[in-house]
CSV table of C-alpha atoms in Angstrom, one decimal:
chain,number,residue,atom,x,y,z
A,1,MET,CA,-40.9,27.6,20.8
A,2,PRO,CA,-39.2,25.9,18.1
A,3,ALA,CA,-37.1,22.7,18.0
A,4,ALA,CA,-33.3,23.3,18.0
A,5,ARG,CA,-31.8,22.9,14.9
A,6,ARG,CA,-29.6,19.6,14.7
A,7,PRO,CA,-26.6,19.5,13.0
A,8,PRO,CA,-26.4,17.5,9.5
A,9,ARG,CA,-26.1,13.6,10.3
A,10,ASP,CA,-23.1,13.5,8.4
A,11,GLU,CA,-22.0,16.4,10.2
A,12,PRO,CA,-20.3,16.0,13.6
A,13,PRO,CA,-21.1,18.3,16.3
A,14,PRO,CA,-19.4,21.5,16.6
A,15,ARG,CA,-17.5,20.3,20.0
A,16,ARG,CA,-16.9,16.8,19.3
A,17,ARG,CA,-15.3,18.3,15.8
A,18,GLU,CA,-13.0,21.2,17.8
A,19,ARG,CA,-12.2,17.8,19.9
A,20,SER,CA,-11.1,16.0,17.1
A,21,GLN,CA,-8.6,18.7,15.5
A,22,ARG,CA,-7.1,19.4,18.5
A,23,SER,CA,-6.5,15.7,19.6
A,24,ASP,CA,-5.0,15.4,16.0
A,25,LEU,CA,-3.2,18.5,16.1
A,26,LEU,CA,-2.0,16.6,19.4
A,27,ALA,CA,-1.0,13.5,18.0
A,28,ARG,CA,0.7,15.2,15.1
A,29,ILE,CA,3.2,16.4,17.2
A,30,LEU,CA,3.4,13.8,19.2
A,31,ILE,CA,4.9,11.9,16.4
A,32,ALA,CA,6.5,14.6,15.2
A,33,ILE,CA,9.0,15.4,18.6
A,34,PRO,CA,10.5,12.2,18.6
A,35,ALA,CA,10.8,11.5,14.6
A,36,ALA,CA,12.7,15.1,15.5
A,37,ILE,CA,15.0,14.0,17.6
A,38,VAL,CA,16.0,10.8,16.0
A,39,VAL,CA,16.7,13.2,13.0
A,40,ILE,CA,18.6,15.8,14.8
A,41,ILE,CA,20.5,13.0,16.6
A,42,PHE,CA,21.9,11.3,12.8
A,43,ILE,CA,22.5,14.8,11.2
A,44,ASN,CA,24.9,15.8,14.1
A,45,VAL,CA,26.6,12.3,13.9
A,46,GLY,CA,27.1,12.7,10.0
A,47,GLY,CA,29.6,10.4,8.0
A,48,LEU,CA,28.8,7.1,7.3
A,49,ALA,CA,25.9,7.0,9.8
A,50,PHE,CA,24.3,9.5,8.7
A,51,ALA,CA,24.5,8.3,5.2
A,52,LEU,CA,22.8,4.5,6.1
A,53,PHE,CA,20.1,7.1,7.7
A,54,MET,CA,19.2,8.5,4.6
A,55,ILE,CA,19.5,5.5,2.8
A,56,ALA,CA,17.2,3.9,5.3
A,57,VAL,CA,14.4,6.9,5.0
A,58,GLY,CA,15.3,6.2,1.3
A,59,TRP,CA,14.2,2.6,1.5
A,60,ALA,CA,11.1,3.5,3.4
A,61,CYS,CA,9.5,5.7,1.0
A,62,LEU,CA,10.4,3.4,-1.9
A,63,GLN,CA,8.8,0.4,-0.4
A,64,GLU,CA,5.3,2.4,0.0
A,65,LEU,CA,5.6,3.9,-3.5
A,66,TYR,CA,6.2,0.7,-4.9
A,67,ARG,CA,3.4,-0.7,-2.9
A,68,LEU,CA,1.4,1.6,-4.2
A,69,LEU,CA,2.2,1.6,-7.8
A,70,ALA,CA,1.8,-2.1,-7.4
A,71,ARG,CA,-0.3,-2.7,-10.6
A,72,TRP,CA,2.7,-1.0,-12.4
A,73,ARG,CA,5.0,-3.8,-11.0
A,74,PRO,CA,8.1,-1.3,-10.4
A,75,VAL,CA,11.2,-3.5,-10.1
A,76,ALA,CA,11.9,-2.6,-6.6
A,77,ILE,CA,15.5,-4.0,-6.2
A,78,VAL,CA,16.8,-1.8,-8.5
A,79,GLY,CA,15.4,0.9,-7.3
A,80,PHE,CA,16.8,-0.1,-3.4
A,81,ALA,CA,20.1,-0.8,-5.1
A,82,SER,CA,20.5,2.1,-6.9
A,83,VAL,CA,19.3,4.5,-4.3
A,84,ALA,CA,21.4,2.9,-1.8
A,85,ALA,CA,24.6,3.5,-4.9
A,86,MET,CA,23.6,7.3,-5.3
A,87,VAL,CA,23.8,8.0,-1.7
A,88,LEU,CA,27.1,6.6,-1.1
A,89,ALA,CA,28.8,8.0,-4.3
A,90,ALA,CA,27.9,11.4,-2.1
A,91,ARG,CA,29.3,10.0,0.3
A,92,TYR,CA,32.5,8.8,-1.0
A,93,GLY,CA,32.5,10.7,-4.3
A,94,THR,CA,31.8,13.3,-6.1
A,95,GLN,CA,28.1,14.5,-7.8
A,96,ARG,CA,29.4,13.4,-11.2
A,97,ASP,CA,29.4,10.2,-9.5
A,98,VAL,CA,26.3,10.7,-8.3
A,99,LEU,CA,25.4,11.1,-12.0
A,100,GLU,CA,26.7,8.6,-13.5
A,101,VAL,CA,24.8,5.8,-11.0
A,102,ALA,CA,21.4,7.5,-11.6
A,103,VAL,CA,22.5,7.5,-15.5
A,104,ALA,CA,24.0,3.5,-15.4
A,105,THR,CA,20.8,2.6,-13.4
A,106,VAL,CA,18.6,3.4,-16.9
A,107,PRO,CA,20.1,0.6,-19.1
A,108,VAL,CA,20.4,-1.8,-15.5
A,109,LEU,CA,16.5,-1.4,-15.5
A,110,PHE,CA,15.7,-2.4,-18.8
A,111,LEU,CA,17.6,-5.6,-18.9
A,112,VAL,CA,16.3,-6.8,-15.7
A,113,VAL,CA,12.8,-5.9,-17.2
A,114,VAL,CA,13.6,-7.7,-20.0
A,115,ALA,CA,14.8,-10.7,-18.2
A,116,ARG,CA,11.5,-11.3,-16.2
A,117,GLY,CA,9.6,-11.1,-19.7
A,118,GLN,CA,6.7,-9.3,-18.3
A,119,GLY,CA,4.6,-7.0,-20.3
A,120,HIS,CA,3.9,-3.3,-20.2
A,121,ALA,CA,7.7,-3.4,-19.9
A,122,THR,CA,7.1,0.8,-19.7
A,123,VAL,CA,5.4,1.7,-17.3
A,124,SER,CA,7.5,-0.7,-15.2
A,125,ILE,CA,10.2,1.0,-16.1
A,126,ALA,CA,8.5,4.1,-15.6
A,127,GLY,CA,7.1,3.6,-12.4
A,128,THR,CA,10.8,2.4,-11.1
A,129,LEU,CA,12.3,5.3,-12.5
A,130,LEU,CA,9.9,7.8,-10.6
A,131,GLY,CA,11.4,6.8,-7.2
A,132,ILE,CA,14.3,6.7,-8.2
A,133,PHE,CA,14.6,10.3,-9.1
A,134,TRP,CA,11.7,11.7,-6.5
A,135,ILE,CA,13.0,10.4,-3.6
A,136,GLY,CA,16.8,8.6,-4.5
A,137,PHE,CA,17.8,12.4,-5.5
A,138,ALA,CA,16.3,14.1,-2.7
A,139,VAL,CA,17.9,11.9,0.3
A,140,THR,CA,21.3,12.3,-1.9
A,141,HIS,CA,20.9,15.9,-1.7
A,142,GLY,CA,20.2,14.9,1.8
A,143,GLU,CA,23.9,13.5,1.7
A,144,LEU,CA,25.3,16.3,-0.4
A,145,LEU,CA,23.8,19.2,1.8
A,146,ARG,CA,25.0,17.6,4.6
A,147,GLN,CA,28.9,17.7,3.7
A,148,LEU,CA,28.9,21.5,3.2
A,149,PRO,CA,29.9,23.9,5.7
A,150,HIS,CA,27.6,24.2,8.1
A,151,GLY,CA,25.4,22.0,6.5
A,152,ASN,CA,23.9,20.1,9.5
A,153,GLY,CA,22.9,23.3,10.8
A,154,VAL,CA,21.0,24.3,7.4
A,155,PHE,CA,19.3,20.8,7.0
A,156,ILE,CA,17.6,21.2,10.7
A,157,ASP,CA,16.7,25.0,9.4
A,158,VAL,CA,14.9,23.8,6.3
A,159,LEU,CA,13.2,20.3,8.2
A,160,ALA,CA,12.4,22.9,10.8
A,161,GLY,CA,11.0,25.5,8.7
A,162,THR,CA,9.3,22.4,6.2
A,163,PHE,CA,7.2,21.0,9.4
A,164,ILE,CA,7.1,23.7,11.2
A,165,GLY,CA,5.2,25.2,7.7
A,166,ASP,CA,3.4,21.7,7.7
A,167,THR,CA,2.0,22.2,10.8
A,168,GLY,CA,0.5,26.1,10.2
A,169,ALA,CA,-0.9,25.0,7.1
A,170,TYR,CA,-3.1,22.6,8.9
A,171,VAL,CA,-3.8,25.2,12.0
A,172,GLY,CA,-4.6,27.7,9.4
A,173,GLY,CA,-6.8,25.6,7.4
A,174,ARG,CA,-8.8,24.7,10.0
A,175,LEU,CA,-9.0,28.0,11.5
A,176,PHE,CA,-9.3,30.4,8.3
A,177,GLY,CA,-9.8,28.0,5.6
A,178,ARG,CA,-12.6,29.1,3.2
A,179,ARG,CA,-11.4,28.8,-0.6
A,180,PRO,CA,-10.0,25.2,-1.9
A,181,LEU,CA,-6.2,25.1,-3.1
A,182,ALA,CA,-6.3,22.4,-5.5
A,183,PRO,CA,-10.0,20.5,-4.9
A,184,THR,CA,-9.2,18.0,-7.3
A,185,ILE,CA,-5.4,16.5,-5.8
A,186,SER,CA,-6.7,17.6,-2.2
A,187,PRO,CA,-10.0,19.0,-1.2
A,188,ASN,CA,-8.8,19.6,2.3
A,189,LYS,CA,-6.5,22.3,1.7
A,190,THR,CA,-7.3,25.7,1.6
A,191,MET,CA,-5.7,28.9,-0.1
A,192,GLU,CA,-5.5,30.5,3.8
A,193,GLY,CA,-3.8,26.9,4.9
A,194,LEU,CA,-1.5,27.6,2.3
A,195,VAL,CA,-0.7,31.2,2.8
A,196,CYS,CA,-0.1,30.3,7.1
A,197,GLY,CA,1.9,27.5,6.3
A,198,MET,CA,4.2,29.5,3.9
A,199,LEU,CA,4.4,32.5,6.3
A,200,ALA,CA,5.2,29.7,9.3
A,201,ALA,CA,8.0,28.7,7.3
A,202,ILE,CA,9.8,31.9,6.5
A,203,VAL,CA,9.2,33.1,9.9
A,204,THR,CA,10.6,29.9,11.3
A,205,ILE,CA,13.9,29.7,9.3
A,206,PHE,CA,14.7,33.7,9.7
A,207,LEU,CA,14.2,33.5,13.6
A,208,ALA,CA,16.2,30.5,13.4
A,209,GLY,CA,18.9,32.6,11.4
A,210,LEU,CA,18.7,34.9,14.2
A,211,PHE,CA,21.1,32.3,16.1
A,212,GLN,CA,23.4,31.1,14.0
A,213,THR,CA,25.7,33.8,13.3
A,214,TRP,CA,26.8,32.0,10.3
A,215,LEU,CA,23.4,32.8,8.4
A,216,THR,CA,22.5,36.2,7.5
A,217,GLN,CA,18.6,37.6,7.6
A,218,THR,CA,19.3,37.8,3.7
A,219,ASP,CA,20.3,34.2,3.4
A,220,ALA,CA,17.9,33.1,6.2
A,221,LEU,CA,15.5,34.8,4.1
A,222,LEU,CA,16.0,32.8,0.7
A,223,LEU,CA,16.0,29.8,2.3
A,224,GLY,CA,12.7,30.6,4.4
A,225,LEU,CA,11.2,31.6,1.0
A,226,ALA,CA,13.0,28.5,-1.6
A,227,VAL,CA,11.0,26.4,1.1
A,228,ALA,CA,7.6,27.9,1.8
A,229,ILE,CA,7.3,27.3,-2.0
A,230,LEU,CA,8.6,24.3,-2.5
A,231,ALA,CA,6.8,22.6,0.7
A,232,PRO,CA,3.5,22.8,-0.8
A,233,ILE,CA,4.3,21.4,-4.0
A,234,GLY,CA,5.9,18.6,-2.8
A,235,ASP,CA,2.7,17.8,-0.5
A,236,LEU,CA,0.7,17.8,-3.7
A,237,PHE,CA,3.0,16.0,-6.0
A,238,GLU,CA,2.1,13.2,-3.2
A,239,SER,CA,-1.0,13.5,-3.3
A,240,VAL,CA,-1.8,13.2,-7.3
A,241,ILE,CA,0.3,10.3,-6.8
A,242,LYS,CA,-2.2,8.7,-4.1
A,243,ARG,CA,-5.3,9.7,-5.4
A,244,ASP,CA,-4.1,7.5,-8.8
A,245,ALA,CA,-3.4,4.9,-6.8
A,246,GLY,CA,-6.8,5.5,-5.3
A,247,THR,CA,-5.3,5.6,-1.4
A,248,LYS,CA,-5.7,8.2,1.6
A,249,ASP,CA,-1.9,7.1,2.8
A,250,ALA,CA,1.3,5.5,1.5
A,251,GLY,CA,1.6,3.5,4.6
A,252,SER,CA,0.9,2.9,8.5
A,253,ILE,CA,3.7,3.1,10.5
A,254,PHE,CA,2.6,6.2,11.8
A,255,GLY,CA,-0.9,5.3,12.3
A,256,PRO,CA,-3.7,7.5,11.1
A,257,HIS,CA,-0.8,9.9,10.2
A,258,GLY,CA,0.1,7.2,7.6
A,259,GLY,CA,3.5,6.2,6.6
A,260,VAL,CA,6.9,7.5,6.1
A,261,LEU,CA,6.6,9.3,2.1
A,262,ASP,CA,3.5,10.7,4.0
A,263,ARG,CA,5.6,12.9,6.3
A,264,ALA,CA,8.7,13.4,4.2
A,265,ASP,CA,6.7,14.3,1.2
A,266,ALA,CA,7.1,18.0,1.8
A,267,ALA,CA,11.0,17.3,2.6
A,268,LEU,CA,11.7,15.2,0.1
A,269,PHE,CA,11.4,18.5,-2.2
A,270,THR,CA,13.1,21.3,0.5
A,271,ILE,CA,16.3,19.5,0.8
A,272,VAL,CA,17.1,19.4,-3.0
A,273,ALA,CA,15.9,23.2,-2.5
A,274,GLY,CA,18.2,24.0,0.6
A,275,TYR,CA,21.0,22.5,-1.0
A,276,TYR,CA,21.1,24.4,-4.1
A,277,VAL,CA,20.5,27.8,-2.1
A,278,TRP,CA,23.1,27.1,0.4
A,279,VAL,CA,25.5,26.2,-2.4
A,280,ALA,CA,24.5,29.8,-4.7
A,281,VAL,CA,24.8,32.1,-1.3
A,282,MET,CA,28.0,30.3,0.2
């Protein structure tokens, strides 16, 4: 009787792999629930507390990004100051004030880099501005969105679609994944996972709209479609940066599930999209 075929050494047995996948999904859920509760509390409180929360999230993401780009020597203090100023400008001023802060950041950053007297000033400036324009504008749009009529509800809908869509992509990729989505950027992502994640995001926001009388089904579909398209782009955007930096995770605050930037990468794109979609349909 022929001996039973053993699985390859570098591949765990199917049962062990299934247990690992289940425990990984459970860990994602256990991390997401308390984080979601904290976010929802601040969204509902609004005001200065929410603005400060947006600044804190922005600073946490910036810290992780600048650590990834350490060899570029980004000027972290300018990045932190600019993000805080943009969010506060959105809270107490107008979009014009936000733009003025962003524009003023460029010459200020240049002067600081020159004063430090370091080499490779161009990449230092570029690395610093990457954080400001990627992360800073995202959390600033979060503050702008919160101030709109029903902005708190739209904000929660966008985040729900983003993170449930991410979970849908993860589960769909594990169950049905065959064709790589972007093998040179993120080898584990698949086309099947992308489709499952997009459908999950759209359905989540559409169902949420059924319980919100101020959100029409058409508007809910538009929001869901925007989130479904922008969330995977945001995810891949961070993956490119991490690959260039030669690291798997941006941070370790969530243990094996990475840092704040790893959890917020998709939301940094969808919050901005949610703001402009909601402004357009109001």
